[in-house]
GROMACS .gro file of C-alpha atoms in nm:
model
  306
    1UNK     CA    1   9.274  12.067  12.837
    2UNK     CA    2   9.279  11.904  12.461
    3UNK     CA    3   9.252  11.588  12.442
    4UNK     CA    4   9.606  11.463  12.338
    5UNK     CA    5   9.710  11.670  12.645
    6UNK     CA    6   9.498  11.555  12.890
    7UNK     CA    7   9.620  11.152  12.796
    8UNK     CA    8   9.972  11.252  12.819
    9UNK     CA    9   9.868  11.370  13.135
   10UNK     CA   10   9.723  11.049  13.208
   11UNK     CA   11  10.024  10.793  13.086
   12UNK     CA   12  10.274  11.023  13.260
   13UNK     CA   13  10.131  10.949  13.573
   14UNK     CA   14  10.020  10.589  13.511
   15UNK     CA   15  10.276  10.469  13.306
   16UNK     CA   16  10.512  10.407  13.611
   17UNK     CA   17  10.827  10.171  13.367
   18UNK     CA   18  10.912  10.125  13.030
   19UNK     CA   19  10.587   9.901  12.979
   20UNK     CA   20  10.311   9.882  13.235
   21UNK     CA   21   9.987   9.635  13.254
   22UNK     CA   22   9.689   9.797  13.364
   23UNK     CA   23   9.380   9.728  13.560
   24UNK     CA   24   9.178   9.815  13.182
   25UNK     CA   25   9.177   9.462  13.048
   26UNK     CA   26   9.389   9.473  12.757
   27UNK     CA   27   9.506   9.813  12.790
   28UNK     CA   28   9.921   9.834  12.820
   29UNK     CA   29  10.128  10.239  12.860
   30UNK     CA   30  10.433  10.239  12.756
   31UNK     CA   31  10.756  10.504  12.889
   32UNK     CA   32  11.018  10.546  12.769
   33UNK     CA   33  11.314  10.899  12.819
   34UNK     CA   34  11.558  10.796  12.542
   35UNK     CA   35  11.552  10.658  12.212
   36UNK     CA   36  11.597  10.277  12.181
   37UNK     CA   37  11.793  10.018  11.939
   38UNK     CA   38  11.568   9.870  11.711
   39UNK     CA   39  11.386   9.559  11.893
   40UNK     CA   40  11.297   9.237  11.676
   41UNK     CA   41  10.983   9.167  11.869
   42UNK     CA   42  10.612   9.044  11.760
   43UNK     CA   43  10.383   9.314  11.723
   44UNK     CA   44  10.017   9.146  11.840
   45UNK     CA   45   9.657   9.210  11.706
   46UNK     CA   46   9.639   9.609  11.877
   47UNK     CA   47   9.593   9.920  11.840
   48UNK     CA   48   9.890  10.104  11.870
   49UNK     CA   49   9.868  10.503  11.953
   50UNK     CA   50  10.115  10.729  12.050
   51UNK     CA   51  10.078  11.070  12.268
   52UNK     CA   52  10.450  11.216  12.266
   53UNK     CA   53  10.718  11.112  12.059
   54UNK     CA   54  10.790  10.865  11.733
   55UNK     CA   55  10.877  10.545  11.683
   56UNK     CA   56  10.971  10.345  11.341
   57UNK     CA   57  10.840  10.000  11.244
   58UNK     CA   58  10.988   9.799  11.019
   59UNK     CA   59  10.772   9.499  10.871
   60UNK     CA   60  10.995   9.296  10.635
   61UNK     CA   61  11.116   9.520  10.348
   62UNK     CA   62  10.854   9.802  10.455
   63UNK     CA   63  10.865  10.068  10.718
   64UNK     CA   64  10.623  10.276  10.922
   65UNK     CA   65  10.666  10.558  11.126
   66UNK     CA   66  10.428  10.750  11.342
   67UNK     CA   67  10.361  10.969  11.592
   68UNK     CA   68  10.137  11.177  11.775
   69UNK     CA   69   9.933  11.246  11.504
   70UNK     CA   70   9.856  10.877  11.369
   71UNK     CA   71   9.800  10.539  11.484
   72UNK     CA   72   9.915  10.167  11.380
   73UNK     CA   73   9.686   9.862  11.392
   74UNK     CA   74   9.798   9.533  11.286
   75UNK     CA   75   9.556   9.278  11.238
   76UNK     CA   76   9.730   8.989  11.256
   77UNK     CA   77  10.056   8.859  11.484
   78UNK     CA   78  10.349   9.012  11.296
   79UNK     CA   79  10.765   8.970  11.351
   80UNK     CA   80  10.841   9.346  11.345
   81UNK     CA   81  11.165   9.554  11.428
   82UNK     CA   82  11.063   9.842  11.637
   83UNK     CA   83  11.235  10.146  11.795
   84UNK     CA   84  11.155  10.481  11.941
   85UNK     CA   85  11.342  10.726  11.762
   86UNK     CA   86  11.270  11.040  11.929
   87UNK     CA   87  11.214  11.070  12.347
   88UNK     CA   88  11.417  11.286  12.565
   89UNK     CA   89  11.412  11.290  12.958
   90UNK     CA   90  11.179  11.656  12.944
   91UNK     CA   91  10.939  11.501  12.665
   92UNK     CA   92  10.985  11.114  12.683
   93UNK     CA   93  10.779  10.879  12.460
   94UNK     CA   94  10.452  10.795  12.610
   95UNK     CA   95  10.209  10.515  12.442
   96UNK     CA   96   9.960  10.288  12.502
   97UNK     CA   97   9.792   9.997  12.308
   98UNK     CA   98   9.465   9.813  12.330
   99UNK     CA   99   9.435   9.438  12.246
  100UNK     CA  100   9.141   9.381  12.010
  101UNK     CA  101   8.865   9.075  12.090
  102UNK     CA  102   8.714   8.911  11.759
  103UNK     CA  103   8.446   8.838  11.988
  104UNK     CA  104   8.372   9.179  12.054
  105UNK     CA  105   8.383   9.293  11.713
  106UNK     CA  106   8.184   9.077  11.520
  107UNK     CA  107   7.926   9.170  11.809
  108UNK     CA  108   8.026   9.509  11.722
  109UNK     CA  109   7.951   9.433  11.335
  110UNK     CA  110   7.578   9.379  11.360
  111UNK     CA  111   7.479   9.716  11.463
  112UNK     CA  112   7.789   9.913  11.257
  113UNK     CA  113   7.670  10.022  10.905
  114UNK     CA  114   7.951   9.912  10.701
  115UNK     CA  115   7.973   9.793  10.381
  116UNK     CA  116   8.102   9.408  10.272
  117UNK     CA  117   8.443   9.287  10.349
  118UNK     CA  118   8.557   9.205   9.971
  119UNK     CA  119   8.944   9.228   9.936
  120UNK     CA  120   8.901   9.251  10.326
  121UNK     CA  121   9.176   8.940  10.346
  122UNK     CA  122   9.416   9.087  10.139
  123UNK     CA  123   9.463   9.414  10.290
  124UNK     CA  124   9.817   9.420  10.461
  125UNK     CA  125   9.815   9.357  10.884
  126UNK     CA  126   9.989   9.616  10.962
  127UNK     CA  127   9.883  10.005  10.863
  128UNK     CA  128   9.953  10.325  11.011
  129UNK     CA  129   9.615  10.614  10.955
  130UNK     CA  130   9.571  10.961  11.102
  131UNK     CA  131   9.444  11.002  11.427
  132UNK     CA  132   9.111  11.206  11.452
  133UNK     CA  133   8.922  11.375  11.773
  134UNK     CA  134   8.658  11.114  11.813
  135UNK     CA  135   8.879  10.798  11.814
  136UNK     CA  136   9.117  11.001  12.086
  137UNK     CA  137   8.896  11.107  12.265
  138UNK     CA  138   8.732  10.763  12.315
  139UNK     CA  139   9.107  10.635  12.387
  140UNK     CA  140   9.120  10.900  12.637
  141UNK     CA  141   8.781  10.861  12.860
  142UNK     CA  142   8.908  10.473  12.894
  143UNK     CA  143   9.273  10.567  13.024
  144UNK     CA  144   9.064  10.754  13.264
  145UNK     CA  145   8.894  10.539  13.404
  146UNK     CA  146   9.255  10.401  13.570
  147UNK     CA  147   9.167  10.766  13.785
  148UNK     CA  148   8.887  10.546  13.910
  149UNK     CA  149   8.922  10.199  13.923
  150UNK     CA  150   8.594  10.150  14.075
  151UNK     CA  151   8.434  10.237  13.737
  152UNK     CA  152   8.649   9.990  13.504
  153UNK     CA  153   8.424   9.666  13.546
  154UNK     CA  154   8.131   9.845  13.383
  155UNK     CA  155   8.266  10.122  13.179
  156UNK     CA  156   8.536   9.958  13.015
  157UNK     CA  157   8.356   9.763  12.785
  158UNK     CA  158   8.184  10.009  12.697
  159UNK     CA  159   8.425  10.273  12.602
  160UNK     CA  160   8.596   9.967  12.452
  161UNK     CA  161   8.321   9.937  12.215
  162UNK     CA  162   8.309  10.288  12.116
  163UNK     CA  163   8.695  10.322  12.012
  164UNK     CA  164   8.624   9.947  11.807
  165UNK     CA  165   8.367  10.141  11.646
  166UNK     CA  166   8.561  10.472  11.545
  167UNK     CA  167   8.832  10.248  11.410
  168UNK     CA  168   8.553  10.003  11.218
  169UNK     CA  169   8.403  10.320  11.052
  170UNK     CA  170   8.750  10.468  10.990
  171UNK     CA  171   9.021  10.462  10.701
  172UNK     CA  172   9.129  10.119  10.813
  173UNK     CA  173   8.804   9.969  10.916
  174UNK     CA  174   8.810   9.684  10.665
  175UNK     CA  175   9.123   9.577  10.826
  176UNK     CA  176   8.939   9.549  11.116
  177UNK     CA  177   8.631   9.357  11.035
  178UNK     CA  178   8.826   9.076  10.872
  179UNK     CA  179   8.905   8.997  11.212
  180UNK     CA  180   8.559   8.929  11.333
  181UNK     CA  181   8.488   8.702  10.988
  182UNK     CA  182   8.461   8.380  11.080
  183UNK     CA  183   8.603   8.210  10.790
  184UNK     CA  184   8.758   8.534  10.635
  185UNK     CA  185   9.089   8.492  10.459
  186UNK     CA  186   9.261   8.690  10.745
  187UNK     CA  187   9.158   8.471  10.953
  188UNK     CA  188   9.232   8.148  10.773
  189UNK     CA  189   9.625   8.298  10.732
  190UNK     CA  190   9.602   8.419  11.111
  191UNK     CA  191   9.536   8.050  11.213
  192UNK     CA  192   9.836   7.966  11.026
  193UNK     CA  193  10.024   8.212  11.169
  194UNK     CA  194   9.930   8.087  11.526
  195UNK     CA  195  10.055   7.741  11.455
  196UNK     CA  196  10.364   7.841  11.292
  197UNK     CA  197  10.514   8.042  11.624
  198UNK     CA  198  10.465   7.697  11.785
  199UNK     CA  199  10.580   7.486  11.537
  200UNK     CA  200  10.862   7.700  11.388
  201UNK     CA  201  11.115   7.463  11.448
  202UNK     CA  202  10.987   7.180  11.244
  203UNK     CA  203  10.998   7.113  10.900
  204UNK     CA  204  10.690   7.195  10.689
  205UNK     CA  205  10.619   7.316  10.331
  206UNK     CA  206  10.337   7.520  10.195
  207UNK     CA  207  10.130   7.211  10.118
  208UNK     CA  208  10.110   7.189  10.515
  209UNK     CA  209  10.019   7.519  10.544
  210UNK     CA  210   9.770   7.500  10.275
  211UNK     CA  211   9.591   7.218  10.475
  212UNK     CA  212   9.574   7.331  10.768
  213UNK     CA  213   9.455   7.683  10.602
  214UNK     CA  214   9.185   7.508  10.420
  215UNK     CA  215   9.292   7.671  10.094
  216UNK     CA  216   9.541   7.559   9.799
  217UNK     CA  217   9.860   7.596   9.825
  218UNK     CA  218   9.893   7.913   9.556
  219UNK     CA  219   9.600   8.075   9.690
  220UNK     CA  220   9.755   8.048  10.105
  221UNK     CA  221  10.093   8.233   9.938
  222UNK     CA  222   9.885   8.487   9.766
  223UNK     CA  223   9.668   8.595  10.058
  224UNK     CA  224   9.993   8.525  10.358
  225UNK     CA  225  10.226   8.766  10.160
  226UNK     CA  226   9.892   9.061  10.073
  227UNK     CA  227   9.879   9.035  10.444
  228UNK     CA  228  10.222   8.956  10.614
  229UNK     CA  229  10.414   9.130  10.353
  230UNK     CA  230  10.648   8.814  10.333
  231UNK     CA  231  10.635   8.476  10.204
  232UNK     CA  232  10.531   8.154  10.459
  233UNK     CA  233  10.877   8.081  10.480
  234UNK     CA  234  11.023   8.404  10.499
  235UNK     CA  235  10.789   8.487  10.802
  236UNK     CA  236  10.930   8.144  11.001
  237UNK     CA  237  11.278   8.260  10.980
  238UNK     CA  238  11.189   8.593  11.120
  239UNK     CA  239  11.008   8.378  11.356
  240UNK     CA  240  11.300   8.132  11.409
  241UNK     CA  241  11.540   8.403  11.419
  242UNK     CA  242  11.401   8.629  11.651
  243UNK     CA  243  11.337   8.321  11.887
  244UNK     CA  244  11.771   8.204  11.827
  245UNK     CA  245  11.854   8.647  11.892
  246UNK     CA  246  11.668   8.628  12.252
  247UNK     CA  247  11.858   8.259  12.328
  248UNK     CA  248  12.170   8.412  12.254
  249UNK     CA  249  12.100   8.736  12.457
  250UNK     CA  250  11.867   8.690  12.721
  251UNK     CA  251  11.982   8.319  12.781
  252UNK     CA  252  12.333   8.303  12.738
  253UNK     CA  253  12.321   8.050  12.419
  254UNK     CA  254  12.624   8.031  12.174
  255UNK     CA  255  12.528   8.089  11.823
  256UNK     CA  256  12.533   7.706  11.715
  257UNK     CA  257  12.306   7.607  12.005
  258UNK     CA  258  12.075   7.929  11.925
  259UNK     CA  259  12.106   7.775  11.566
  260UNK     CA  260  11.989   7.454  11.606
  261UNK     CA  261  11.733   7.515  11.911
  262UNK     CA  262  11.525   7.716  11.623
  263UNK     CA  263  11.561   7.464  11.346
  264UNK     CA  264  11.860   7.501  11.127
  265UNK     CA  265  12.055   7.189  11.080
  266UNK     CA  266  12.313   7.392  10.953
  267UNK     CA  267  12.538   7.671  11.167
  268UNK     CA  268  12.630   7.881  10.772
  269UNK     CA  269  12.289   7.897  10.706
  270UNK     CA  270  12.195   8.017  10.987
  271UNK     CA  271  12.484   8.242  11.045
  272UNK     CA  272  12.400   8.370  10.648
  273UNK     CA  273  12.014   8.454  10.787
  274UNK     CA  274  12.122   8.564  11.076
  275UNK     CA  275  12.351   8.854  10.937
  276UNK     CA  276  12.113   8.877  10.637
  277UNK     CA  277  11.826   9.010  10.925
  278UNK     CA  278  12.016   9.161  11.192
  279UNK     CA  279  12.361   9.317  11.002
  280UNK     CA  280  12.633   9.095  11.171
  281UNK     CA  281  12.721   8.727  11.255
  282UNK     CA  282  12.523   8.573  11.579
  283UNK     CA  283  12.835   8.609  11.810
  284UNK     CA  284  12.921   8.940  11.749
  285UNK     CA  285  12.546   9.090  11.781
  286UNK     CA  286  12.549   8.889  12.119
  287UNK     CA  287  12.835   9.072  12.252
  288UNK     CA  288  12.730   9.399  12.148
  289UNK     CA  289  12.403   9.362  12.260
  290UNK     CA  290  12.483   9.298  12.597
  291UNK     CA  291  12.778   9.548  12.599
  292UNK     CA  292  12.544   9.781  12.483
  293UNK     CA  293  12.303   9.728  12.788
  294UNK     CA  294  12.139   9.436  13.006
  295UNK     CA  295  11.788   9.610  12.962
  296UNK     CA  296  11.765   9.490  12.590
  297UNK     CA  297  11.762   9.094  12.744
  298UNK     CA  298  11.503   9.171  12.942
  299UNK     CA  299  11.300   9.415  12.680
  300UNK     CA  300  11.346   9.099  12.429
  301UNK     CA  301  11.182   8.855  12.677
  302UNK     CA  302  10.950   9.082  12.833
  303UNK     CA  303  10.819   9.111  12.443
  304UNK     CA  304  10.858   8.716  12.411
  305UNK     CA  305  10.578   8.678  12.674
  306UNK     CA  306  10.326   8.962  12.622
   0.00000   0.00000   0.00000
């Protein structure tokens, strides 16, 4: 059995709902028999491969699609819109991703013959490369070891290691090794990133974000838009936005209370953004989202939490 068969194989049986935790530390399957609505979510610091099926990312004004023929990593925590555009009940979408550990890496880094990581931090967070035999089948032998869970304590890592190491010495290794760089750009912008998702609802400027970035303020809007394909600002209203979409859906919230748990002191702004990002006012998407099915509330929290 090929490989990509042999991990379909594996998911189909493993992958018991829509999106299952496994005993493989940082290793999440993913099932789904129908194509979904597109899901305003944030897509972590993971790999992302997919054995049957497609599914289209959209990162600000770019989009990504891929299949079972590529893979997506993203590098840094990123407000996407997702959805699986082709599944079917006889060939459903079946997926998996795999957290990556800085730690790990830069261990990784020492031993991996790779060149220096100039322009490293200004490589976008989110790229989409072809999938090749050794990096699958490295994905493959760790899904396994959910066959035997007796082996996962010791094998894991290791097999973790060796698919960190296809994807250092691959097309979108540099990506990756900005990760495990200390004081790397990507990393600077990623702490940013961190505190924005917690401070979202306050008021701040780029000279903040500069500060706490350790880097002027033109230089932290150069290197957060090479990576997050968006401005500072324009990132914390997909941030404050997605947060107001899952009030309003998965907790019931009217659009002015949505509006100003998230920040905005005022309801036409944020009625403007709102439409601007999802197509139609606050109330409306509301309705139709839970018209259109109860699952969505619980996909948008369930994606909230992971």
């Amino acid at each position: 059995m090929s490989a990509i068969n042999s991990l379909r194989d594996l998911i189909g049986r493993h992958a018991a709902a829509r999106r299952t935790p496994t005993a493989v530390p940082g290793l999440m399957l993913f099932r789904s028999e129908s194509r979904s609505v597109p899901l305003n979510c944030i897509y972590r610091s993971r790999l992302y491969l997919i054995v049957q099926g497609r599914k289209r990312v959209e990162l600000g004004q770019h989009a990504f699609t891929y299949d079972d023929s590529h893979y997506l990593i993203t590098t840094v925590d990123l407000p996407v819109s997702s959805a699986v555009i082709e599944a079917s009940p006889h060939q459903p979408y079946l997926a998996l991703s795999i957290d990556f550990d800085p730690a790990v890496l830069a261990d990784l880094l020492l031993s991996v013959p790779v060149g220096g990581d100039r322009g490293a931090g200004d490589e976008a967070g989110l790229a989409v490369a072809s999938l090749d035999e050794a990096l699958l089948d490295s994905v493959r032998r760790l899904v396994a070891l959910l066959d035997t869970p007796g082996d996962i304590a010791v094998l894991a890592p290791l097999v973790r290691q060796e698919i960190y190491y296809r994807l250092l010495t691959g097309p979108l290794g540099v990506r990756l090794r900005a990760i495990a760089v200390a004081d790397s750009h990507l990393t600077r912008i990623a702490r940013v990133m961190a505190w924005m998702r917690t401070h979202y609802a306050e008021e701040f400027g780029i000279d903040d974000l500069a500060r706490l970035a350790g880097m002027s303020a033109p230089s932290l809007f150069r290197h957060f838009k090479a990576v997050a394909l968006m401005s500072p600002m324009q990132y914390r209203t997909c941030i404050r936005l997605q947060e107001a979409r899952r009030r309003l859906v998965a907790d019931g919230d009217d659009a002015a209370e949505a509006g100003f748990a998230v920040g905005y002191d005022s309801p036409s702004q944020f009625s403007r953004d709102y439409r601007r990002m999802f197509g139609v006012p606050p109330a409306r998407d509301a309705a139709r989202l839970r018209g259109d099915s109860m699952l969505l509330a619980q996909e948008v929290e369930e994606e909230r939490l992971s």
